[in-house]
N, CA and C of each residue as an Amber inpcrd file, in Angstrom:
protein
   492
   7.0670000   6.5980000 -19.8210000   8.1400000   6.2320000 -18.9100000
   7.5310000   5.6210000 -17.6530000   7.8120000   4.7960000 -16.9770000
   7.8580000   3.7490000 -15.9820000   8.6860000   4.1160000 -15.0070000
   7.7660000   3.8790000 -13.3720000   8.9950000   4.6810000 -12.5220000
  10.0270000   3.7050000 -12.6950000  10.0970000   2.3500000 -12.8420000
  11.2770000   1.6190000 -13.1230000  12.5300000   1.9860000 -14.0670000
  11.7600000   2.8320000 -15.3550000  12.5540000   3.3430000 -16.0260000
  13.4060000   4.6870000 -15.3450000  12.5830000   5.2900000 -14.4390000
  12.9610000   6.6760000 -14.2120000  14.2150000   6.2330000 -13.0230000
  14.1040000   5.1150000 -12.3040000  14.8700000   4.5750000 -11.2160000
  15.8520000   4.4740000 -11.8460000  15.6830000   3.9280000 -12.8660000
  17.2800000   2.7660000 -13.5700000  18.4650000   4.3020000 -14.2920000
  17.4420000   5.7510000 -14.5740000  18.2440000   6.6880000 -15.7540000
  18.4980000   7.4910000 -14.1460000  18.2150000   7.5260000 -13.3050000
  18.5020000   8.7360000 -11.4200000  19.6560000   7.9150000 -10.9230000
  19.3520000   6.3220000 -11.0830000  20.6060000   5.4960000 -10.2950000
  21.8310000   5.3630000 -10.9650000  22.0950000   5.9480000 -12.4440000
  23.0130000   5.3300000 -13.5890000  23.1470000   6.9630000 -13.3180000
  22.4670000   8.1870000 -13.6460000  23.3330000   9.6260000 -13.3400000
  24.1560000   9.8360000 -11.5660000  23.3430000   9.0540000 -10.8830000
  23.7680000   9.3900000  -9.6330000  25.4900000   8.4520000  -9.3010000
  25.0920000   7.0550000  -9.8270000  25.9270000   6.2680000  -9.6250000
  27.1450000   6.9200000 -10.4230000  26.7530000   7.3020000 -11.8130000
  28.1890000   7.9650000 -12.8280000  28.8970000   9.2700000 -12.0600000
  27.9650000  10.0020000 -11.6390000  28.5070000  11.2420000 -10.6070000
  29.1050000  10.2750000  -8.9300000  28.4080000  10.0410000  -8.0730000
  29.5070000   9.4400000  -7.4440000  28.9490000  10.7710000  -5.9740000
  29.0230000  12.0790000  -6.8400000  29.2390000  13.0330000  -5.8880000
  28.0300000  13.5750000  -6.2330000  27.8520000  14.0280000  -5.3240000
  26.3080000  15.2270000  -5.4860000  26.5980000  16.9910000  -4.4160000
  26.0970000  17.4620000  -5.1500000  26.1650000  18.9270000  -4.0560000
  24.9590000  18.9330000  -3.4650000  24.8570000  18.8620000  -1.8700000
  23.7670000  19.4970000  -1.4420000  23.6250000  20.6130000  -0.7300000
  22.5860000  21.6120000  -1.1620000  22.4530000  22.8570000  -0.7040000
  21.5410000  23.5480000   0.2630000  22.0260000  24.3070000   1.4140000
  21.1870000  24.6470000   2.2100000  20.9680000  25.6250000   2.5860000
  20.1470000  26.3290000   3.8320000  20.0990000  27.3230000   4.3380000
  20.6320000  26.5410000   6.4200000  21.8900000  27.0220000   6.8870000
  21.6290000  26.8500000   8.0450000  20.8940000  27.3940000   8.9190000
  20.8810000  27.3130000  10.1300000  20.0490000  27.9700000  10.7990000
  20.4700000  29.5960000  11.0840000  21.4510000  29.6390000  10.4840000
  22.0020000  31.4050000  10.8650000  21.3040000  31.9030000   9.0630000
  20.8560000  31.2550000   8.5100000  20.3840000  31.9540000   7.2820000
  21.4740000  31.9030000   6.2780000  23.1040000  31.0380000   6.2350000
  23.6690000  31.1120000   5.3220000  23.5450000  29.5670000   4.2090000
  23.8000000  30.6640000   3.2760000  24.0000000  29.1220000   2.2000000
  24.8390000  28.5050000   2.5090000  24.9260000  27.1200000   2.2700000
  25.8410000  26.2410000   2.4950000  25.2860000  25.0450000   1.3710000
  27.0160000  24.6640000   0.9290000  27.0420000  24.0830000  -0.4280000
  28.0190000  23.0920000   0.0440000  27.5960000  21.5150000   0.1550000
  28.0980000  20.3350000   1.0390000  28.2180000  19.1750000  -0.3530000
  29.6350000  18.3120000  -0.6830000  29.7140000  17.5900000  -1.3380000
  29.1330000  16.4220000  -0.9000000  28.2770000  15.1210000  -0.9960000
  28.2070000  14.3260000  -0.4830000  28.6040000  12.9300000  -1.5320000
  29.1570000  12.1950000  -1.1510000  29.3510000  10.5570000  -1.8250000
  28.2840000   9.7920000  -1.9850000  27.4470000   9.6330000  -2.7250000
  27.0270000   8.8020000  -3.1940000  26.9400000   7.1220000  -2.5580000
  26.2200000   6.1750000  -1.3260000  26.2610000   4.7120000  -0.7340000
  25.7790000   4.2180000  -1.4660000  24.3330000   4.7460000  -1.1590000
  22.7760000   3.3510000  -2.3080000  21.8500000   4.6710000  -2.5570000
  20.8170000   4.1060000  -3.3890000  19.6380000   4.6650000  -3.8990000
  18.8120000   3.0430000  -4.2160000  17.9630000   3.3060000  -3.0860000
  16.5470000   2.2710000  -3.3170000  15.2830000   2.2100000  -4.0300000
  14.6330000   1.6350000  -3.7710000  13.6030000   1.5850000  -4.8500000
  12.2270000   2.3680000  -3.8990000  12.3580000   3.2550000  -3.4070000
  11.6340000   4.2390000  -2.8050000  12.1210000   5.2060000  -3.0010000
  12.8690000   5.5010000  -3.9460000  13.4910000   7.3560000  -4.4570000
  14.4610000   7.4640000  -3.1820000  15.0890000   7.1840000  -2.3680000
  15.9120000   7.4170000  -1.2630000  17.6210000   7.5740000  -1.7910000
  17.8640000   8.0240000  -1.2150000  19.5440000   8.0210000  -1.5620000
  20.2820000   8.4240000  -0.2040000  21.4430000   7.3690000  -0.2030000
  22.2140000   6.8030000   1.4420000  23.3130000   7.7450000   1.3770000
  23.8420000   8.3800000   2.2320000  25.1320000   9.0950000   1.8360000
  25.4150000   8.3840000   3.5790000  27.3070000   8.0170000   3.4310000
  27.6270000   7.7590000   5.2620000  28.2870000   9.1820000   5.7780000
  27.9040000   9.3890000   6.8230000  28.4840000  10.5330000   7.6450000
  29.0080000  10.0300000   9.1990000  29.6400000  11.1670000  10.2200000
  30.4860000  10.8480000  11.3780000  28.4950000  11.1270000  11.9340000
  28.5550000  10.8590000  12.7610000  27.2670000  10.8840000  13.2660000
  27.1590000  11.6650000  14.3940000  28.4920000  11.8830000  14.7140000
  28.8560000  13.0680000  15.9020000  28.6220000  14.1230000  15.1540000
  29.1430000  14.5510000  14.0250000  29.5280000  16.0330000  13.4080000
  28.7620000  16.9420000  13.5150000  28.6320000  18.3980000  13.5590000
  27.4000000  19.3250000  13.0480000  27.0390000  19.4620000  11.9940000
  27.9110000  19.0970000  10.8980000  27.3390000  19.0220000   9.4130000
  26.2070000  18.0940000   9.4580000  26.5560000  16.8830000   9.8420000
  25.1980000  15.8040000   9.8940000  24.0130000  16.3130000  10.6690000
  24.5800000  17.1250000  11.8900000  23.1580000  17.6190000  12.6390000
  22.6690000  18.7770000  11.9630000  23.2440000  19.6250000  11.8100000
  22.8960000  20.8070000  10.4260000  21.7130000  20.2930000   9.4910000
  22.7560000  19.4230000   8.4980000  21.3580000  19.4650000   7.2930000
  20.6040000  18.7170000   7.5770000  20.3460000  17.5950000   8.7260000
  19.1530000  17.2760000   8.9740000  18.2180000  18.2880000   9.7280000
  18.6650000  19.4040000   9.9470000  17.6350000  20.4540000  10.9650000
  17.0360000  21.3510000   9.5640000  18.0520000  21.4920000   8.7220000
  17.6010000  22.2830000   7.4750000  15.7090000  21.5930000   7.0640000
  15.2240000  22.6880000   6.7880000  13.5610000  22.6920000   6.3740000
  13.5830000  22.1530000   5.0240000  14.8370000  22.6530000   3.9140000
  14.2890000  22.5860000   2.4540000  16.4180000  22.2080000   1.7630000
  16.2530000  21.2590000   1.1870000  18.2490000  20.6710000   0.5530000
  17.5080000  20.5740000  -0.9750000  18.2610000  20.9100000  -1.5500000
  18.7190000  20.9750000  -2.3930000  19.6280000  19.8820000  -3.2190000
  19.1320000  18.5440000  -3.7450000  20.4730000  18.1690000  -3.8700000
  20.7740000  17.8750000  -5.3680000  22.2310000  17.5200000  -5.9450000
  22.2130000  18.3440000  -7.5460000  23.0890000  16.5700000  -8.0180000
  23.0130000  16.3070000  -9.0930000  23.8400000  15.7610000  -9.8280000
  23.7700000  16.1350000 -11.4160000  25.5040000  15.8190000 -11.4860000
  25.6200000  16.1910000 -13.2420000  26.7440000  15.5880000 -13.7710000
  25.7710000  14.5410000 -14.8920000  26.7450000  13.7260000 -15.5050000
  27.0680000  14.5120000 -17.5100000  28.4450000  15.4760000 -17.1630000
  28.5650000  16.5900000 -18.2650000  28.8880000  15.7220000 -19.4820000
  29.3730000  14.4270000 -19.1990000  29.6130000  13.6760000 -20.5380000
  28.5740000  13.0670000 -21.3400000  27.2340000  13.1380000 -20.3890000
  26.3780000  13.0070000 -21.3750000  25.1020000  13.8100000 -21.2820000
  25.2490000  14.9590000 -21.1200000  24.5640000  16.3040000 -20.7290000
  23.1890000  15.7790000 -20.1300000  23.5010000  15.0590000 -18.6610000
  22.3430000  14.7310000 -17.8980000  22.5590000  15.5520000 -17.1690000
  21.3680000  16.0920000 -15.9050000  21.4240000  16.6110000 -14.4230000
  20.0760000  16.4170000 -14.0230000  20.2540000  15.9840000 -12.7100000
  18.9340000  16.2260000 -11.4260000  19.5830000  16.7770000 -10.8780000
  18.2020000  17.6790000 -10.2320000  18.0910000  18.5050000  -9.0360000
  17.0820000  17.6440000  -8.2220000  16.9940000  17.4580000  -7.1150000
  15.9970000  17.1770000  -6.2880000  15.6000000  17.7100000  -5.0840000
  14.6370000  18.1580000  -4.2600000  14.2560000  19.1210000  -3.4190000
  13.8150000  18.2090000  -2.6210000  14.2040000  18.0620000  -1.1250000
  13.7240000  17.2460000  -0.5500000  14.4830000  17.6620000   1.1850000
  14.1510000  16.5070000   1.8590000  15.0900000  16.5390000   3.6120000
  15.8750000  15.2880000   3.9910000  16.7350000  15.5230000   5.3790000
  17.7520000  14.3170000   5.1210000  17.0490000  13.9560000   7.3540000
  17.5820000  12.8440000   6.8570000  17.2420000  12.1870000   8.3690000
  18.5180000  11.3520000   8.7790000  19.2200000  11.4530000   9.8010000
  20.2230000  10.1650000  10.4540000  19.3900000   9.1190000  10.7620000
  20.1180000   8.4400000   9.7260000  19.8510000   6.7700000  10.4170000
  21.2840000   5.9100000  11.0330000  20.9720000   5.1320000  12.0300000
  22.1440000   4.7860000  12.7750000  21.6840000   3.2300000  13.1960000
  20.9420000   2.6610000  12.4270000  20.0780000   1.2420000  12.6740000
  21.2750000   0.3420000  12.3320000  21.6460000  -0.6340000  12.6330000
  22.4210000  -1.7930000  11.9480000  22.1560000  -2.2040000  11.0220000
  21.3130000  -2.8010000  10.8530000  20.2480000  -3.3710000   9.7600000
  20.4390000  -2.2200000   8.4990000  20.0980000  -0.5530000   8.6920000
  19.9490000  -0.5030000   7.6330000  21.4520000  -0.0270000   7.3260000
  22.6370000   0.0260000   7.9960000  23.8680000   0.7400000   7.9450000
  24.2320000  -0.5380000   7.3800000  23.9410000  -2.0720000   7.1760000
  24.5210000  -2.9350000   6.5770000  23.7730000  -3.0490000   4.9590000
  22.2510000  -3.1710000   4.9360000  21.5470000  -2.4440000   4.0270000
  21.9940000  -1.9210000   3.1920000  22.6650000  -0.3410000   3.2680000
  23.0410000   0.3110000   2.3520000  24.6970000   0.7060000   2.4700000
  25.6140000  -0.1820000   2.7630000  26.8620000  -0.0650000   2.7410000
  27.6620000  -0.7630000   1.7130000  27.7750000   0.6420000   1.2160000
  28.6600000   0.0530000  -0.1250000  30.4140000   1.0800000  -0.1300000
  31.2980000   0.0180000  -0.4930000  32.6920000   0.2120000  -0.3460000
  33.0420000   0.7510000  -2.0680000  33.4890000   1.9370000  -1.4240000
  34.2650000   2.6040000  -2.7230000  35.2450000   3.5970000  -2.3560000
  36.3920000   3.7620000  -2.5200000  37.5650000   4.5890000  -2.5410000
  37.6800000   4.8060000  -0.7840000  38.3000000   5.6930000  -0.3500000
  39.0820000   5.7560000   0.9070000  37.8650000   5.9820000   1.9070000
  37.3600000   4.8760000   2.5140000  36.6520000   4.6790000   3.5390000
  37.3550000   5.7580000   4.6910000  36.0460000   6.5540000   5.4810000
  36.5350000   7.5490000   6.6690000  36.8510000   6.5250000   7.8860000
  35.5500000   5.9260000   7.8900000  35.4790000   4.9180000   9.1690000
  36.4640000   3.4300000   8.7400000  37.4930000   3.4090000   9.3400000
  38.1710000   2.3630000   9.5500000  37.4530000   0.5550000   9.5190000
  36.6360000   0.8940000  11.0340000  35.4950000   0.0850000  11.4070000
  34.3770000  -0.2890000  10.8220000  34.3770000   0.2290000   9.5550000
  33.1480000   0.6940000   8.6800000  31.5550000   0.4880000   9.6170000
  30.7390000  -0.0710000   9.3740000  29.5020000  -0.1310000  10.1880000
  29.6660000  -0.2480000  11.6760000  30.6750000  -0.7450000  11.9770000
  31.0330000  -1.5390000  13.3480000  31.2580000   0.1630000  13.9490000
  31.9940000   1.0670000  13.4100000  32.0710000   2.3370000  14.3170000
  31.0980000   2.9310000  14.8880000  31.5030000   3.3650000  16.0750000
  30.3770000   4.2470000  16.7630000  29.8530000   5.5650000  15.8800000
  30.5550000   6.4490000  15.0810000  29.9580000   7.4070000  14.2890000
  29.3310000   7.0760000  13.1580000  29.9150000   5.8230000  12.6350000
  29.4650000   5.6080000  11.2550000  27.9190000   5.7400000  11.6100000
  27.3310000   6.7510000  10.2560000  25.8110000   6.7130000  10.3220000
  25.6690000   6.8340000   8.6370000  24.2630000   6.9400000   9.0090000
  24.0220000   7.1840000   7.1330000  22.8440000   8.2080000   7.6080000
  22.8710000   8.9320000   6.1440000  21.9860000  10.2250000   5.5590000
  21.1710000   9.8100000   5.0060000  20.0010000   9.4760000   5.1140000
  18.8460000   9.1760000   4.1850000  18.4590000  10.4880000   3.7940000
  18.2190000  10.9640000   2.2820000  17.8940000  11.7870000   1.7700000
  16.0730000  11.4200000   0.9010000  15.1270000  12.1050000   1.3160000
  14.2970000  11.9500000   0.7310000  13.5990000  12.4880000   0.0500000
  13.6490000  12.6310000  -1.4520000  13.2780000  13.8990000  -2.2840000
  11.6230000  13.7180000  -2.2380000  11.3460000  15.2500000  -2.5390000
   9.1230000  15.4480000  -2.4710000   9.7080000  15.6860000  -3.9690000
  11.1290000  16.3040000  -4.5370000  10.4660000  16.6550000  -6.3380000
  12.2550000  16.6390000  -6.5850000  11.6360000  15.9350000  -7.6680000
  13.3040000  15.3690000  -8.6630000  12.7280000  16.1500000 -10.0520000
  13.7010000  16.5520000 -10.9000000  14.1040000  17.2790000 -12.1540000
  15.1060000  16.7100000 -12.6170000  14.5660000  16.3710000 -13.6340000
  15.2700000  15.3550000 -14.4820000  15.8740000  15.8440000 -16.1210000
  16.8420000  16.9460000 -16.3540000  17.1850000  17.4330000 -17.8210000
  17.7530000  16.1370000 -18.3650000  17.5050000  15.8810000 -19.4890000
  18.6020000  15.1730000 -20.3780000  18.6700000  15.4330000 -21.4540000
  19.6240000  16.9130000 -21.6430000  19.7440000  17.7120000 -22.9480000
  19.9450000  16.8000000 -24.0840000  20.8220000  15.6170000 -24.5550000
  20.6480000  15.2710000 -25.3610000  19.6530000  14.5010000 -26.1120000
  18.5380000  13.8810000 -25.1730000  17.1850000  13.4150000 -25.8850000
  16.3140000  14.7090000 -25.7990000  16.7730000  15.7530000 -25.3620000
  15.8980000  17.1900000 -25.1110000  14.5730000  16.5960000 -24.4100000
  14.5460000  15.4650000 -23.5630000  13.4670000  15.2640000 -22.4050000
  13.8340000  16.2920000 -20.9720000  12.7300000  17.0580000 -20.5430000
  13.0910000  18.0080000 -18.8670000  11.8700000  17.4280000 -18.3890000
  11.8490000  16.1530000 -17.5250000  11.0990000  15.2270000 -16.8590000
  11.0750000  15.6390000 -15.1790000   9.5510000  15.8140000 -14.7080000
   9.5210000  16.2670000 -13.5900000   8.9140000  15.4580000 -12.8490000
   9.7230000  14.7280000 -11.3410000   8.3700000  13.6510000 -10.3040000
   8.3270000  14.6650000  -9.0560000   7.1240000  14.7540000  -8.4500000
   6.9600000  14.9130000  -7.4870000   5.9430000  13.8860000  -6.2620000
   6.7680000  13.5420000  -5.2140000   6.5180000  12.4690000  -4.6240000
   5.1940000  12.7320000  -3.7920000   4.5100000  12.6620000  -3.6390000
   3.2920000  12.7610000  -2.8720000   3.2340000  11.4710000  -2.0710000
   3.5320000  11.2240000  -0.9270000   3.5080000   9.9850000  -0.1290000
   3.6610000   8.9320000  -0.8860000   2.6410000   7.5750000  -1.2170000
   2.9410000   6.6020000  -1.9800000   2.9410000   7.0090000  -3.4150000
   2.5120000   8.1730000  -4.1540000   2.8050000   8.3560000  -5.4060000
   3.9410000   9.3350000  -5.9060000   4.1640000   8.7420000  -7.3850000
   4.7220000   9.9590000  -7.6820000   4.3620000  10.4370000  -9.1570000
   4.0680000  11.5790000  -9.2300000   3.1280000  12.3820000 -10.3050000
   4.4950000  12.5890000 -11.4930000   4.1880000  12.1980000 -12.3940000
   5.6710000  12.6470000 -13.2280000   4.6820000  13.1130000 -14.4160000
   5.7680000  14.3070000 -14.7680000   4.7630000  15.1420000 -15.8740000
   6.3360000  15.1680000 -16.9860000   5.8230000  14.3760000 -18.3110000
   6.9360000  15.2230000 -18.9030000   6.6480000  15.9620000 -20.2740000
   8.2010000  16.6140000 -20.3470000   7.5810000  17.7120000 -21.3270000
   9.0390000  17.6350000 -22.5590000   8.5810000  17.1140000 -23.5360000
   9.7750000  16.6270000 -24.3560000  10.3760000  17.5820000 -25.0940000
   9.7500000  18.8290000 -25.2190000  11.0780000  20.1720000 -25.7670000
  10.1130000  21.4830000 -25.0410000  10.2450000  20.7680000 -23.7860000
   9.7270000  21.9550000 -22.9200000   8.8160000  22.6160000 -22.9390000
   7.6910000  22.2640000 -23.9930000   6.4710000  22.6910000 -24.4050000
   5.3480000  22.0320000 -23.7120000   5.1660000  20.5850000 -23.9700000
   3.7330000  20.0830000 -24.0340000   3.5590000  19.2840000 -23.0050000
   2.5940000  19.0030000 -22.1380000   3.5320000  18.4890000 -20.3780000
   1.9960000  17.2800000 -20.4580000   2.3050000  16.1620000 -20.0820000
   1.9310000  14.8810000 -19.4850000   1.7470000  14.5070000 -18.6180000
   0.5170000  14.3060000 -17.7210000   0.5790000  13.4800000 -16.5470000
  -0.1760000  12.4330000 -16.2120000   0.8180000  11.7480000 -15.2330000
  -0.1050000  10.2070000 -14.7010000   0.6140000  10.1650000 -14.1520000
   0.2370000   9.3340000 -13.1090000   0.5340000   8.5210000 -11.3620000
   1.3930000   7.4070000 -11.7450000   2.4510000   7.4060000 -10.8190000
   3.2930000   6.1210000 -10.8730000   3.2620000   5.9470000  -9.2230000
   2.9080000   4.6300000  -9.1280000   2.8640000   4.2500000  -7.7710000
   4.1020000   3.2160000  -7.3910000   4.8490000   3.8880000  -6.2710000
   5.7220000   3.4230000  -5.9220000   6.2820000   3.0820000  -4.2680000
């Protein structure tokens, strides 16, 4: 597998889900379990979610140490998990970048609003099930690489560097 390949089967589960759960610990120590929408996913493992840029949810899980974030496409028994942190971005450039229009926009103004921001989410380790080829494919991002080991009925595990 080719990280190109691994991009094209994360952007086609993420894009089919739409929604993702991400999970945290706030700073009072409770779980917290946050739906987010789905903007872009680039070709650096990143994924855009837009948020109010005022809110505490947005200031929250960017203070969070360790998210959690999940997709699951049940019609064709895919899911990632990915473990990673989220950062506000509020750049023009990249709020035009990764703005994509789907169902009931919050911001009226879309980019042009003062809250509109985006969530850059950046996973260190994606988990990749896809019960029906029985592949459980694992990357973990190490700065410019990412180490993907897979293990095709959960037994026998593979590795090499994909540089991305």
């Amino acid at each position: 597998m080719t990280a190109s390949n691994l991009m094209e089967i994360i952007a086609k589960i993420s894009y089919d889900a739409r929604v993702s759960m991400a999970n945290y610990l706030n700073k009072d120590g409770n779980l917290i379990a946050l739906p987010l929408t789905t903007k872009d996913f680039d070709s650096n493992f990143n994924f855009w979610y837009a948020t109010n840029a005022q809110s505490e949810k947005a200031k929250e899980i960017c203070e969070a140490d360790v998210i959690s974030i999940n997709y699951t496409n049940p019609h064709h028994n895919q899911f990632i998990t990915m473990i990673g942190g989220f950062e506000l971005v509020n750049t023009e450039d990249e709020k035009k970048k990764h703005h994509i229009l789907f169902g009931k926009e919050l911001f009226p103004d879309n980019i042009n609003d003062d809250k509109y921001a985006l969530l850059k989410f950046s996973p260190r380790k994606i988990d990749l099930w896809d019960k029906l080829s029985g592949r459980f494919i694992q990357f973990l991002k190490n700065g410019e690489s990412v180490v993907l080991s897979k293990d095709q009925e959960f037994k026998d595990e593979e590795f090499m560097t994909l540089f991305v």
